[in-house]
Amino acid sequence: MALTSPPTKFVAGNWKMNGLASALREATAVSEALKATPVQSRVALFPPAPLIWRMAQALADGPVEIGAQDSHREDCGAYTGDVSAEMLHDAGARLVILGHSERRTLHRESDQLIAGKVLGALRAGLEPIICVGEQREQRRMGHANRVVRDQLEGSLPDALTGQPFSIAYEPIWAIGSGETPSVADIEDTHATIQEALSAIFGGGAATPILYGGSVKPENAAEILQIAGVDGVLVGGASLAADTFLPIIRAAG
Ligand code: PEP
């Protein structure tokens, strides 16, 4: 059975380890602008964990959803410095990014660990966005789609069947570099992801597949119109309302 595409785009902003309390004004500016001139698209911001509660309060009743950038696989316990999905939900998060390449690389997170974190997120009622993506050399060697397929097979537990979740295709070499893959390569890899989801889950669900990696106001419209691109995961350009809002407007 073929997978269907979601009817609306999904624009997600990952603040990474950026943002003090003063940065909440950027999130508020996005929320107020969308209240004044609404969009069809789903919009979410992923601030650093200490800002989640305050952002959830500041944006309550607005159109912008709030998520976390990572969560532990266990609900609680002796894991000094870690934060569980249940705690993030309690703080006001409703989504969580899992398997971001910066976690996979800098924290050596394996597919197996990410699958465990997805289970933890589902137990807590957090909707996961699971990231996959190849390194530059892997794309150069023609292995990008195999790498992405392997990551999907390893990182997506069966328990996701029937649950809302998204995939973010983020080529590692495109993150923060100003470079993006060609339109043809993005379309091809998104089609590969859609086929892999169909093979894993049997098709039918409209799982959004987002593109991430150097999305800016200048290239957002072109990327968002690529077949199979259901939205974008935005890093640097999501930090300021001035650059995030044009991307949201490009999604419509
Ligand atoms: C990201 O952090 O997921 C990302 C895509 O970053 P940037 O948009 O800055 O490349």
PDB file of C-alpha atoms and ligand atoms in Angstrom:
ATOM      1  CA  MET A   1       0.000   0.000   0.000  1.00  0.00           C
ATOM      2  CA  ALA A   2       1.367   3.445  -0.872  1.00  0.00           C
ATOM      3  CA  LEU A   3       1.954   5.989   1.876  1.00  0.00           C
ATOM      4  CA  THR A   4      -0.006   9.201   1.576  1.00  0.00           C
ATOM      5  CA  SER A   5       1.473  12.652   2.102  1.00  0.00           C
ATOM      6  CA  PRO A   6       0.159  14.802   4.962  1.00  0.00           C
ATOM      7  CA  PRO A   7      -2.077  17.647   3.725  1.00  0.00           C
ATOM      8  CA  THR A   8      -0.121  20.434   5.439  1.00  0.00           C
ATOM      9  CA  LYS A   9       3.577  21.232   5.826  1.00  0.00           C
ATOM     10  CA  PHE A  10       5.415  20.995   9.149  1.00  0.00           C
ATOM     11  CA  VAL A  11       7.994  23.666  10.043  1.00  0.00           C
ATOM     12  CA  ALA A  12      10.155  22.822  13.060  1.00  0.00           C
ATOM     13  CA  GLY A  13      12.806  25.086  14.600  1.00  0.00           C
ATOM     14  CA  ASN A  14      15.702  23.507  16.495  1.00  0.00           C
ATOM     15  CA  TRP A  15      17.434  26.081  18.692  1.00  0.00           C
ATOM     16  CA  LYS A  16      20.174  23.595  19.686  1.00  0.00           C
ATOM     17  CA  MET A  17      22.228  24.869  22.693  1.00  0.00           C
ATOM     18  CA  ASN A  18      21.273  28.494  22.026  1.00  0.00           C
ATOM     19  CA  GLY A  19      18.951  30.808  23.864  1.00  0.00           C
ATOM     20  CA  LEU A  20      18.654  32.408  27.298  1.00  0.00           C
ATOM     21  CA  ALA A  21      15.431  33.753  28.780  1.00  0.00           C
ATOM     22  CA  SER A  22      15.860  36.924  26.693  1.00  0.00           C
ATOM     23  CA  ALA A  23      15.478  34.812  23.525  1.00  0.00           C
ATOM     24  CA  LEU A  24      11.861  34.049  24.441  1.00  0.00           C
ATOM     25  CA  ARG A  25      10.950  37.333  22.773  1.00  0.00           C
ATOM     26  CA  GLU A  26      11.841  35.725  19.403  1.00  0.00           C
ATOM     27  CA  ALA A  27       9.448  32.845  20.066  1.00  0.00           C
ATOM     28  CA  THR A  28       6.768  35.283  21.224  1.00  0.00           C
ATOM     29  CA  ALA A  29       7.260  37.368  18.072  1.00  0.00           C
ATOM     30  CA  VAL A  30       6.727  34.255  15.911  1.00  0.00           C
ATOM     31  CA  SER A  31       3.616  33.293  17.864  1.00  0.00           C
ATOM     32  CA  GLU A  32       2.116  36.796  17.727  1.00  0.00           C
ATOM     33  CA  ALA A  33       2.806  37.135  13.991  1.00  0.00           C
ATOM     34  CA  LEU A  34       1.086  33.792  13.333  1.00  0.00           C
ATOM     35  CA  LYS A  35      -1.875  34.789  15.479  1.00  0.00           C
ATOM     36  CA  ALA A  36      -2.221  37.999  13.474  1.00  0.00           C
ATOM     37  CA  THR A  37      -1.776  36.289  10.093  1.00  0.00           C
ATOM     38  CA  PRO A  38      -2.353  32.527  10.476  1.00  0.00           C
ATOM     39  CA  VAL A  39      -0.791  29.830   8.297  1.00  0.00           C
ATOM     40  CA  GLN A  40      -2.018  26.349   7.373  1.00  0.00           C
ATOM     41  CA  SER A  41       1.302  24.768   8.351  1.00  0.00           C
ATOM     42  CA  ARG A  42       2.096  23.124  11.628  1.00  0.00           C
ATOM     43  CA  VAL A  43       4.831  25.071  13.467  1.00  0.00           C
ATOM     44  CA  ALA A  44       6.964  23.913  16.400  1.00  0.00           C
ATOM     45  CA  LEU A  45       9.959  25.256  18.295  1.00  0.00           C
ATOM     46  CA  PHE A  46      12.532  23.136  20.126  1.00  0.00           C
ATOM     47  CA  PRO A  47      14.326  25.337  22.690  1.00  0.00           C
ATOM     48  CA  PRO A  48      17.017  24.095  25.086  1.00  0.00           C
ATOM     49  CA  ALA A  49      15.475  22.153  27.993  1.00  0.00           C
ATOM     50  CA  PRO A  50      15.715  24.961  30.604  1.00  0.00           C
ATOM     51  CA  LEU A  51      13.529  27.205  28.405  1.00  0.00           C
ATOM     52  CA  ILE A  52      10.764  24.678  27.738  1.00  0.00           C
ATOM     53  CA  TRP A  53       8.621  25.554  30.734  1.00  0.00           C
ATOM     54  CA  ARG A  54       8.911  29.311  30.206  1.00  0.00           C
ATOM     55  CA  MET A  55       8.294  29.033  26.467  1.00  0.00           C
ATOM     56  CA  ALA A  56       5.265  26.820  27.098  1.00  0.00           C
ATOM     57  CA  GLN A  57       3.878  29.497  29.443  1.00  0.00           C
ATOM     58  CA  ALA A  58       4.718  32.366  27.079  1.00  0.00           C
ATOM     59  CA  LEU A  59       3.165  30.700  24.020  1.00  0.00           C
ATOM     60  CA  ALA A  60       0.161  29.091  25.737  1.00  0.00           C
ATOM     61  CA  ASP A  61      -2.944  29.211  23.509  1.00  0.00           C
ATOM     62  CA  GLY A  62      -0.823  30.249  20.515  1.00  0.00           C
ATOM     63  CA  PRO A  63      -0.286  28.280  17.310  1.00  0.00           C
ATOM     64  CA  VAL A  64       3.351  27.286  17.987  1.00  0.00           C
ATOM     65  CA  GLU A  65       3.924  23.846  19.516  1.00  0.00           C
ATOM     66  CA  ILE A  66       6.879  23.192  21.796  1.00  0.00           C
ATOM     67  CA  GLY A  67       9.258  20.266  21.849  1.00  0.00           C
ATOM     68  CA  ALA A  68      12.539  19.066  23.309  1.00  0.00           C
ATOM     69  CA  GLN A  69      15.790  18.312  21.498  1.00  0.00           C
ATOM     70  CA  ASP A  70      16.480  14.940  23.135  1.00  0.00           C
ATOM     71  CA  SER A  71      15.190  12.717  25.932  1.00  0.00           C
ATOM     72  CA  HIS A  72      16.485   9.755  27.935  1.00  0.00           C
ATOM     73  CA  ARG A  73      15.230   6.253  27.199  1.00  0.00           C
ATOM     74  CA  GLU A  74      14.297   5.612  30.857  1.00  0.00           C
ATOM     75  CA  ASP A  75      11.493   7.376  32.710  1.00  0.00           C
ATOM     76  CA  CYS A  76      13.600   8.100  35.837  1.00  0.00           C
ATOM     77  CA  GLY A  77      16.574   6.787  37.767  1.00  0.00           C
ATOM     78  CA  ALA A  78      20.275   7.211  38.478  1.00  0.00           C
ATOM     79  CA  TYR A  79      21.265   9.053  35.290  1.00  0.00           C
ATOM     80  CA  THR A  80      22.926  12.247  36.536  1.00  0.00           C
ATOM     81  CA  GLY A  81      22.455  15.163  34.174  1.00  0.00           C
ATOM     82  CA  ASP A  82      19.907  13.452  31.949  1.00  0.00           C
ATOM     83  CA  VAL A  83      16.268  14.413  31.406  1.00  0.00           C
ATOM     84  CA  SER A  84      13.458  11.941  30.776  1.00  0.00           C
ATOM     85  CA  ALA A  85      10.654  12.288  28.266  1.00  0.00           C
ATOM     86  CA  GLU A  86       8.168  12.293  31.140  1.00  0.00           C
ATOM     87  CA  MET A  87       9.938  15.294  32.719  1.00  0.00           C
ATOM     88  CA  LEU A  88       9.952  17.156  29.409  1.00  0.00           C
ATOM     89  CA  HIS A  89       6.252  16.478  28.959  1.00  0.00           C
ATOM     90  CA  ASP A  90       5.672  17.705  32.500  1.00  0.00           C
ATOM     91  CA  ALA A  91       7.549  20.919  31.575  1.00  0.00           C
ATOM     92  CA  GLY A  92       5.279  21.536  28.594  1.00  0.00           C
ATOM     93  CA  ALA A  93       6.957  19.739  25.658  1.00  0.00           C
ATOM     94  CA  ARG A  94       4.700  17.762  23.340  1.00  0.00           C
ATOM     95  CA  LEU A  95       7.304  16.687  20.779  1.00  0.00           C
ATOM     96  CA  VAL A  96      10.921  15.558  20.884  1.00  0.00           C
ATOM     97  CA  ILE A  97      13.737  15.420  18.325  1.00  0.00           C
ATOM     98  CA  LEU A  98      15.588  12.103  18.572  1.00  0.00           C
ATOM     99  CA  GLY A  99      18.695  10.892  16.765  1.00  0.00           C
ATOM    100  CA  HIS A 100      19.848  14.327  15.621  1.00  0.00           C
ATOM    101  CA  SER A 101      23.243  13.906  13.938  1.00  0.00           C
ATOM    102  CA  GLU A 102      24.855  16.028  16.655  1.00  0.00           C
ATOM    103  CA  ARG A 103      23.634  13.427  19.190  1.00  0.00           C
ATOM    104  CA  ARG A 104      24.623  10.521  16.958  1.00  0.00           C
ATOM    105  CA  THR A 105      28.118  11.973  16.423  1.00  0.00           C
ATOM    106  CA  LEU A 106      29.027  13.942  19.560  1.00  0.00           C
ATOM    107  CA  HIS A 107      27.326  11.541  21.995  1.00  0.00           C
ATOM    108  CA  ARG A 108      27.912   8.380  19.946  1.00  0.00           C
ATOM    109  CA  GLU A 109      24.201   7.525  19.960  1.00  0.00           C
ATOM    110  CA  SER A 110      23.462   4.240  18.189  1.00  0.00           C
ATOM    111  CA  ASP A 111      20.330   3.305  16.269  1.00  0.00           C
ATOM    112  CA  GLN A 112      19.512   0.911  19.114  1.00  0.00           C
ATOM    113  CA  LEU A 113      19.749   3.659  21.747  1.00  0.00           C
ATOM    114  CA  ILE A 114      17.610   5.969  19.610  1.00  0.00           C
ATOM    115  CA  ALA A 115      14.968   3.237  19.276  1.00  0.00           C
ATOM    116  CA  GLY A 116      14.963   2.994  23.090  1.00  0.00           C
ATOM    117  CA  LYS A 117      14.528   6.757  23.366  1.00  0.00           C
ATOM    118  CA  VAL A 118      11.615   6.596  20.929  1.00  0.00           C
ATOM    119  CA  LEU A 119       9.934   4.063  23.226  1.00  0.00           C
ATOM    120  CA  GLY A 120      10.539   6.362  26.209  1.00  0.00           C
ATOM    121  CA  ALA A 121       9.044   9.292  24.296  1.00  0.00           C
ATOM    122  CA  LEU A 122       5.949   7.293  23.345  1.00  0.00           C
ATOM    123  CA  ARG A 123       5.437   6.197  26.966  1.00  0.00           C
ATOM    124  CA  ALA A 124       5.498   9.861  28.005  1.00  0.00           C
ATOM    125  CA  GLY A 125       3.169  11.024  25.253  1.00  0.00           C
ATOM    126  CA  LEU A 126       5.846  12.948  23.326  1.00  0.00           C
ATOM    127  CA  GLU A 127       5.617  12.841  19.525  1.00  0.00           C
ATOM    128  CA  PRO A 128       9.041  12.012  18.102  1.00  0.00           C
ATOM    129  CA  ILE A 129      10.832  13.540  15.124  1.00  0.00           C
ATOM    130  CA  ILE A 130      13.500  10.977  14.270  1.00  0.00           C
ATOM    131  CA  CYS A 131      16.518  12.254  12.321  1.00  0.00           C
ATOM    132  CA  VAL A 132      18.521  10.353   9.744  1.00  0.00           C
ATOM    133  CA  GLY A 133      21.188  11.467   7.298  1.00  0.00           C
ATOM    134  CA  GLU A 134      24.445  10.563   5.642  1.00  0.00           C
ATOM    135  CA  GLN A 135      27.965  11.969   5.852  1.00  0.00           C
ATOM    136  CA  ARG A 136      29.472  13.785   2.871  1.00  0.00           C
ATOM    137  CA  GLU A 137      31.699  10.876   1.941  1.00  0.00           C
ATOM    138  CA  GLN A 138      28.788   8.446   2.074  1.00  0.00           C
ATOM    139  CA  ARG A 139      26.852  10.569  -0.423  1.00  0.00           C
ATOM    140  CA  ARG A 140      29.937  10.966  -2.594  1.00  0.00           C
ATOM    141  CA  MET A 141      30.319   7.176  -2.688  1.00  0.00           C
ATOM    142  CA  GLY A 142      26.643   6.742  -3.657  1.00  0.00           C
ATOM    143  CA  HIS A 143      25.714   5.184  -0.292  1.00  0.00           C
ATOM    144  CA  ALA A 144      23.388   7.895   1.050  1.00  0.00           C
ATOM    145  CA  ASN A 145      20.135   6.036   0.550  1.00  0.00           C
ATOM    146  CA  ARG A 146      21.481   2.803   2.033  1.00  0.00           C
ATOM    147  CA  VAL A 147      22.789   4.671   5.103  1.00  0.00           C
ATOM    148  CA  VAL A 148      19.409   6.336   5.613  1.00  0.00           C
ATOM    149  CA  ARG A 149      17.522   3.046   5.145  1.00  0.00           C
ATOM    150  CA  ASP A 150      19.764   1.313   7.702  1.00  0.00           C
ATOM    151  CA  GLN A 151      19.241   4.146  10.207  1.00  0.00           C
ATOM    152  CA  LEU A 152      15.472   3.899   9.761  1.00  0.00           C
ATOM    153  CA  GLU A 153      15.459   0.122  10.187  1.00  0.00           C
ATOM    154  CA  GLY A 154      17.539   0.419  13.367  1.00  0.00           C
ATOM    155  CA  SER A 155      15.952   3.476  14.966  1.00  0.00           C
ATOM    156  CA  LEU A 156      12.219   2.896  14.505  1.00  0.00           C
ATOM    157  CA  PRO A 157      10.684   0.453  17.012  1.00  0.00           C
ATOM    158  CA  ASP A 158       7.543  -1.508  16.059  1.00  0.00           C
ATOM    159  CA  ALA A 159       5.703   0.428  18.766  1.00  0.00           C
ATOM    160  CA  LEU A 160       5.591   3.413  16.379  1.00  0.00           C
ATOM    161  CA  THR A 161       2.958   1.620  14.321  1.00  0.00           C
ATOM    162  CA  GLY A 162      -0.158   3.778  14.328  1.00  0.00           C
ATOM    163  CA  GLN A 163       1.523   6.527  16.394  1.00  0.00           C
ATOM    164  CA  PRO A 164       2.085  10.076  15.153  1.00  0.00           C
ATOM    165  CA  PHE A 165       5.755  10.710  14.361  1.00  0.00           C
ATOM    166  CA  SER A 166       7.903  12.407  11.717  1.00  0.00           C
ATOM    167  CA  ILE A 167      11.196  11.688  10.029  1.00  0.00           C
ATOM    168  CA  ALA A 168      13.746  14.440   9.388  1.00  0.00           C
ATOM    169  CA  TYR A 169      16.194  13.793   6.572  1.00  0.00           C
ATOM    170  CA  GLU A 170      19.261  15.810   7.532  1.00  0.00           C
ATOM    171  CA  PRO A 171      22.433  15.217   5.507  1.00  0.00           C
ATOM    172  CA  ILE A 172      25.156  15.764   8.104  1.00  0.00           C
ATOM    173  CA  TRP A 173      27.310  17.768   5.689  1.00  0.00           C
ATOM    174  CA  ALA A 174      24.437  20.186   5.025  1.00  0.00           C
ATOM    175  CA  ILE A 175      23.815  21.076   8.685  1.00  0.00           C
ATOM    176  CA  GLY A 176      25.112  24.540   9.483  1.00  0.00           C
ATOM    177  CA  SER A 177      27.331  24.553   6.384  1.00  0.00           C
ATOM    178  CA  GLY A 178      25.259  26.659   3.993  1.00  0.00           C
ATOM    179  CA  GLU A 179      25.306  23.737   1.541  1.00  0.00           C
ATOM    180  CA  THR A 180      22.258  21.716   0.504  1.00  0.00           C
ATOM    181  CA  PRO A 181      21.855  18.618  -1.677  1.00  0.00           C
ATOM    182  CA  SER A 182      20.475  19.079  -5.191  1.00  0.00           C
ATOM    183  CA  VAL A 183      16.717  19.107  -5.640  1.00  0.00           C
ATOM    184  CA  ALA A 184      17.010  15.698  -7.350  1.00  0.00           C
ATOM    185  CA  ASP A 185      18.978  14.218  -4.431  1.00  0.00           C
ATOM    186  CA  ILE A 186      16.495  15.506  -1.842  1.00  0.00           C
ATOM    187  CA  GLU A 187      13.579  14.112  -3.865  1.00  0.00           C
ATOM    188  CA  ASP A 188      15.337  10.774  -4.318  1.00  0.00           C
ATOM    189  CA  THR A 189      16.209  10.344  -0.640  1.00  0.00           C
ATOM    190  CA  HIS A 190      12.727  11.377   0.505  1.00  0.00           C
ATOM    191  CA  ALA A 191      11.287   8.742  -1.846  1.00  0.00           C
ATOM    192  CA  THR A 192      13.694   6.188  -0.352  1.00  0.00           C
ATOM    193  CA  ILE A 193      12.511   7.123   3.146  1.00  0.00           C
ATOM    194  CA  GLN A 194       8.868   6.822   2.110  1.00  0.00           C
ATOM    195  CA  GLU A 195       9.518   3.371   0.648  1.00  0.00           C
ATOM    196  CA  ALA A 196      11.392   2.290   3.777  1.00  0.00           C
ATOM    197  CA  LEU A 197       8.531   3.453   6.015  1.00  0.00           C
ATOM    198  CA  SER A 198       6.121   1.542   3.821  1.00  0.00           C
ATOM    199  CA  ALA A 199       8.265  -1.592   4.118  1.00  0.00           C
ATOM    200  CA  ILE A 200       8.608  -1.247   7.908  1.00  0.00           C
ATOM    201  CA  PHE A 201       5.060  -0.229   8.802  1.00  0.00           C
ATOM    202  CA  GLY A 202       3.071  -1.584   5.889  1.00  0.00           C
ATOM    203  CA  GLY A 203       2.009   1.765   4.477  1.00  0.00           C
ATOM    204  CA  GLY A 204      -1.146   3.738   4.951  1.00  0.00           C
ATOM    205  CA  ALA A 205       0.079   6.265   7.490  1.00  0.00           C
ATOM    206  CA  ALA A 206       0.832   9.826   6.445  1.00  0.00           C
ATOM    207  CA  THR A 207       4.197  10.185   8.155  1.00  0.00           C
ATOM    208  CA  PRO A 208       5.669  13.641   7.476  1.00  0.00           C
ATOM    209  CA  ILE A 209       9.203  13.539   6.055  1.00  0.00           C
ATOM    210  CA  LEU A 210      10.991  16.824   6.746  1.00  0.00           C
ATOM    211  CA  TYR A 211      14.177  18.067   5.120  1.00  0.00           C
ATOM    212  CA  GLY A 212      16.816  19.702   7.329  1.00  0.00           C
ATOM    213  CA  GLY A 213      20.203  21.250   6.610  1.00  0.00           C
ATOM    214  CA  SER A 214      20.909  24.937   5.897  1.00  0.00           C
ATOM    215  CA  VAL A 215      17.272  25.860   5.245  1.00  0.00           C
ATOM    216  CA  LYS A 216      17.095  29.658   5.001  1.00  0.00           C
ATOM    217  CA  PRO A 217      14.509  32.229   3.905  1.00  0.00           C
ATOM    218  CA  GLU A 218      16.326  32.297   0.532  1.00  0.00           C
ATOM    219  CA  ASN A 219      15.956  28.563  -0.256  1.00  0.00           C
ATOM    220  CA  ALA A 220      12.904  27.538   1.782  1.00  0.00           C
ATOM    221  CA  ALA A 221      10.326  27.920  -0.996  1.00  0.00           C
ATOM    222  CA  GLU A 222      12.368  25.850  -3.447  1.00  0.00           C
ATOM    223  CA  ILE A 223      12.985  23.077  -0.908  1.00  0.00           C
ATOM    224  CA  LEU A 224       9.377  23.010   0.306  1.00  0.00           C
ATOM    225  CA  GLN A 225       8.020  22.460  -3.199  1.00  0.00           C
ATOM    226  CA  ILE A 226      10.166  19.347  -3.807  1.00  0.00           C
ATOM    227  CA  ALA A 227       8.023  16.211  -4.183  1.00  0.00           C
ATOM    228  CA  GLY A 228       8.007  14.242  -0.939  1.00  0.00           C
ATOM    229  CA  VAL A 229       9.170  17.152   1.250  1.00  0.00           C
ATOM    230  CA  ASP A 230       6.456  17.545   3.891  1.00  0.00           C
ATOM    231  CA  GLY A 231       8.204  20.249   5.854  1.00  0.00           C
ATOM    232  CA  VAL A 232      11.563  21.478   7.129  1.00  0.00           C
ATOM    233  CA  LEU A 233      13.650  21.167  10.277  1.00  0.00           C
ATOM    234  CA  VAL A 234      15.461  24.473  10.669  1.00  0.00           C
ATOM    235  CA  GLY A 235      18.465  25.130  12.895  1.00  0.00           C
ATOM    236  CA  GLY A 236      20.221  28.503  12.749  1.00  0.00           C
ATOM    237  CA  ALA A 237      17.464  30.338  10.904  1.00  0.00           C
ATOM    238  CA  SER A 238      14.903  29.427  13.587  1.00  0.00           C
ATOM    239  CA  LEU A 239      16.680  31.477  16.263  1.00  0.00           C
ATOM    240  CA  ALA A 240      15.279  34.823  15.113  1.00  0.00           C
ATOM    241  CA  ALA A 241      11.694  35.652  14.172  1.00  0.00           C
ATOM    242  CA  ASP A 242      13.012  37.676  11.224  1.00  0.00           C
ATOM    243  CA  THR A 243      14.470  34.579   9.574  1.00  0.00           C
ATOM    244  CA  PHE A 244      12.079  31.898  10.873  1.00  0.00           C
ATOM    245  CA  LEU A 245       8.861  33.655   9.865  1.00  0.00           C
ATOM    246  CA  PRO A 246       9.677  33.858   6.122  1.00  0.00           C
ATOM    247  CA  ILE A 247      10.371  30.106   6.150  1.00  0.00           C
ATOM    248  CA  ILE A 248       7.021  29.462   7.844  1.00  0.00           C
ATOM    249  CA  ARG A 249       5.259  31.716   5.333  1.00  0.00           C
ATOM    250  CA  ALA A 250       6.993  29.871   2.462  1.00  0.00           C
ATOM    251  CA  ALA A 251       5.409  26.656   3.766  1.00  0.00           C
ATOM    252  CA  GLY A 252       2.005  28.296   3.579  1.00  0.00           C
TER     253      GLY A 252
HETATM  254  C1  PEP B   1      19.538  21.283  12.500  1.00  0.00           C
HETATM  255  O1  PEP B   1      20.072  21.671  13.526  1.00  0.00           O
HETATM  256  O2  PEP B   1      18.788  20.312  12.543  1.00  0.00           O
HETATM  257  C2  PEP B   1      19.787  22.021  11.263  1.00  0.00           C
HETATM  258  C3  PEP B   1      19.212  21.618  10.179  1.00  0.00           C
HETATM  259  O3  PEP B   1      20.624  23.132  11.330  1.00  0.00           O
HETATM  260  P1  PEP B   1      20.837  24.286  10.207  1.00  0.00           P
HETATM  261  O4  PEP B   1      19.469  24.655   9.695  1.00  0.00           O
HETATM  262  O5  PEP B   1      21.492  25.383  10.942  1.00  0.00           O
HETATM  263  O6  PEP B   1      21.672  23.678   9.122  1.00  0.00           O
END
